[in-house]
Amino acid sequence: MLDLNTGTPWESVTLTALGRQHQLYMDILTQARHVALSKQEGKTVVFTAAGAEWRQFGYPRRRRPLESVVLSLGLSQRLLDDVHNFINSSQWYALRGIPYRRGYLLYGPPGCGKSSFITALAGDSRQFTSYLSYSMSVALQLPMF
């Protein structure tokens, strides 16, 4: 796993090799990487804010079909089209110097499908998802100047 802010791994391993047979270590590390990534294959990975960085939240989840979440007629397809358009437009953002990121602010009472839809959307698009929860209790804990 990587720190999404800096790109550095959360865990590191230092290997010291005596002699000239470094390929053995590279093969071991490559195999370990493939094993770790295979545990996420076909699943949705969720991240949550932990201080100034993003951490994986729970285990990778099986992808949820978009059809399993009920929304207003056409809303699901409009959001899906927007996500696919965004994923295919990174060059447009780069040419204009605009940060390449997309966020969706969903609202509604608890249990109406906000998190379920985002999880299904991320799975359908084969993307990771990050949750940032705002609440009055968090807002009240901020220092006042």
CSV table of C-alpha atoms in Angstrom, one decimal:
chain,number,residue,atom,x,y,z
A,1,MET,CA,0.0,0.0,0.0
A,2,LEU,CA,1.1,3.5,-0.7
A,3,ASP,CA,0.7,6.8,1.1
A,4,LEU,CA,-1.4,8.6,-1.5
A,5,ASN,CA,0.0,12.0,-0.7
A,6,THR,CA,3.7,11.1,-1.1
A,7,GLY,CA,3.7,7.9,-3.1
A,8,THR,CA,5.9,6.2,-0.5
A,9,PRO,CA,5.1,2.7,0.8
A,10,TRP,CA,3.7,2.3,4.3
A,11,GLU,CA,5.9,-0.7,4.8
A,12,SER,CA,9.3,-1.3,3.5
A,13,VAL,CA,11.8,-4.2,3.4
A,14,THR,CA,15.5,-3.8,3.1
A,15,LEU,CA,17.4,-6.7,1.6
A,16,THR,CA,21.2,-7.0,1.5
A,17,ALA,CA,22.7,-9.3,-1.0
A,18,LEU,CA,26.2,-10.7,-0.8
A,19,GLY,CA,27.6,-11.6,-4.2
A,20,ARG,CA,26.1,-11.0,-7.6
A,21,GLN,CA,22.8,-13.0,-7.5
A,22,HIS,CA,20.4,-10.0,-7.0
A,23,GLN,CA,17.8,-11.5,-9.4
A,24,LEU,CA,16.7,-14.0,-6.7
A,25,TYR,CA,15.6,-11.1,-4.5
A,26,MET,CA,13.9,-9.4,-7.4
A,27,ASP,CA,12.0,-12.6,-8.2
A,28,ILE,CA,10.8,-13.0,-4.6
A,29,LEU,CA,9.7,-9.3,-4.4
A,30,THR,CA,7.9,-9.6,-7.8
A,31,GLN,CA,6.1,-12.7,-6.7
A,32,ALA,CA,5.1,-11.1,-3.3
A,33,ARG,CA,3.7,-8.1,-5.2
A,34,HIS,CA,1.7,-10.3,-7.5
A,35,VAL,CA,0.2,-12.2,-4.6
A,36,ALA,CA,-0.7,-9.0,-2.7
A,37,LEU,CA,-2.3,-7.4,-5.8
A,38,SER,CA,-4.2,-10.6,-6.6
A,39,LYS,CA,-6.1,-10.2,-3.3
A,40,GLN,CA,-7.5,-6.9,-4.7
A,41,GLU,CA,-8.3,-8.2,-8.2
A,42,GLY,CA,-11.9,-7.9,-9.0
A,43,LYS,CA,-12.6,-6.0,-5.8
A,44,THR,CA,-13.2,-2.4,-4.7
A,45,VAL,CA,-10.7,-0.9,-2.3
A,46,VAL,CA,-12.0,1.9,0.0
A,47,PHE,CA,-9.8,4.5,1.6
A,48,THR,CA,-10.7,6.9,4.5
A,49,ALA,CA,-8.9,10.0,5.8
A,50,ALA,CA,-6.5,9.4,8.7
A,51,GLY,CA,-5.0,12.7,9.7
A,52,ALA,CA,-3.1,14.1,6.7
A,53,GLU,CA,-3.1,10.9,4.7
A,54,TRP,CA,-5.5,8.3,3.3
A,55,ARG,CA,-5.5,4.7,4.7
A,56,GLN,CA,-7.3,1.6,3.4
A,57,PHE,CA,-10.6,1.1,5.2
A,58,GLY,CA,-11.2,-2.6,5.8
A,59,TYR,CA,-10.5,-5.3,3.4
A,60,PRO,CA,-11.1,-5.1,-0.4
A,61,ARG,CA,-14.8,-5.7,-1.1
A,62,ARG,CA,-16.4,-7.7,-3.8
A,63,ARG,CA,-17.6,-5.4,-6.6
A,64,ARG,CA,-21.3,-4.5,-6.2
A,65,PRO,CA,-23.4,-4.3,-9.4
A,66,LEU,CA,-24.7,-0.8,-10.2
A,67,GLU,CA,-28.1,-2.4,-10.9
A,68,SER,CA,-28.3,-3.3,-7.2
A,69,VAL,CA,-28.7,0.3,-6.1
A,70,VAL,CA,-32.0,2.0,-6.8
A,71,LEU,CA,-31.8,5.7,-7.8
A,72,SER,CA,-34.0,8.2,-9.7
A,73,LEU,CA,-34.5,7.3,-13.3
A,74,GLY,CA,-31.4,8.1,-15.4
A,75,LEU,CA,-29.3,9.4,-12.5
A,76,SER,CA,-27.1,6.3,-12.3
A,77,GLN,CA,-26.4,6.4,-16.0
A,78,ARG,CA,-25.6,10.2,-16.0
A,79,LEU,CA,-23.1,9.7,-13.2
A,80,LEU,CA,-21.6,6.6,-14.8
A,81,ASP,CA,-21.2,8.6,-18.1
A,82,ASP,CA,-19.6,11.5,-16.3
A,83,VAL,CA,-17.1,9.1,-14.5
A,84,HIS,CA,-16.1,7.4,-17.8
A,85,ASN,CA,-15.8,10.8,-19.5
A,86,PHE,CA,-13.5,12.0,-16.7
A,87,ILE,CA,-11.4,8.8,-16.7
A,88,ASN,CA,-10.8,9.3,-20.5
A,89,SER,CA,-9.9,13.0,-20.3
A,90,SER,CA,-6.7,13.1,-18.2
A,91,GLN,CA,-4.8,14.7,-21.2
A,92,TRP,CA,-7.3,17.5,-21.4
A,93,TYR,CA,-6.6,18.4,-17.7
A,94,ALA,CA,-2.9,18.1,-18.1
A,95,LEU,CA,-2.8,20.4,-21.2
A,96,ARG,CA,-4.6,23.1,-19.2
A,97,GLY,CA,-2.7,22.6,-15.9
A,98,ILE,CA,-5.9,21.7,-14.1
A,99,PRO,CA,-5.6,19.2,-11.2
A,100,TYR,CA,-6.9,15.8,-12.4
A,101,ARG,CA,-9.4,14.8,-9.8
A,102,ARG,CA,-13.1,14.4,-9.4
A,103,GLY,CA,-15.3,14.5,-6.4
A,104,TYR,CA,-19.0,13.9,-5.8
A,105,LEU,CA,-21.0,15.3,-3.0
A,106,LEU,CA,-24.0,13.2,-2.2
A,107,TYR,CA,-26.7,14.1,0.3
A,108,GLY,CA,-29.7,12.4,1.8
A,109,PRO,CA,-30.8,10.7,5.0
A,110,PRO,CA,-28.9,7.7,6.3
A,111,GLY,CA,-29.7,4.5,4.5
A,112,CYS,CA,-30.7,6.1,1.2
A,113,GLY,CA,-27.9,4.5,-0.8
A,114,LYS,CA,-25.2,7.1,-1.0
A,115,SER,CA,-22.2,4.9,0.1
A,116,SER,CA,-23.7,1.9,-1.7
A,117,PHE,CA,-23.9,3.8,-5.0
A,118,ILE,CA,-20.4,5.2,-4.8
A,119,THR,CA,-19.0,1.7,-4.0
A,120,ALA,CA,-20.9,0.2,-7.0
A,121,LEU,CA,-19.7,3.1,-9.2
A,122,ALA,CA,-16.1,2.6,-8.1
A,123,GLY,CA,-16.4,-1.2,-8.8
A,124,ASP,CA,-17.9,-0.7,-12.2
A,125,SER,CA,-15.2,1.8,-13.1
A,126,ARG,CA,-12.5,-0.3,-11.5
A,127,GLN,CA,-11.3,2.6,-9.4
A,128,PHE,CA,-10.5,3.0,-5.7
A,129,THR,CA,-12.9,5.1,-3.7
A,130,SER,CA,-12.2,7.4,-0.7
A,131,TYR,CA,-14.7,8.5,1.9
A,132,LEU,CA,-14.5,11.8,3.8
A,133,SER,CA,-17.3,12.2,6.3
A,134,TYR,CA,-18.2,15.7,7.5
A,135,SER,CA,-20.3,16.0,10.7
A,136,MET,CA,-21.2,18.7,13.1
A,137,SER,CA,-19.1,17.0,15.8
A,138,VAL,CA,-16.0,17.3,13.6
A,139,ALA,CA,-16.8,20.9,12.7
A,140,LEU,CA,-17.2,21.9,16.4
A,141,GLN,CA,-13.7,20.4,17.2
A,142,LEU,CA,-11.9,22.8,14.9
A,143,PRO,CA,-10.0,25.6,16.6
A,144,MET,CA,-11.6,29.0,16.4
A,145,PHE,CA,-9.5,32.0,15.5
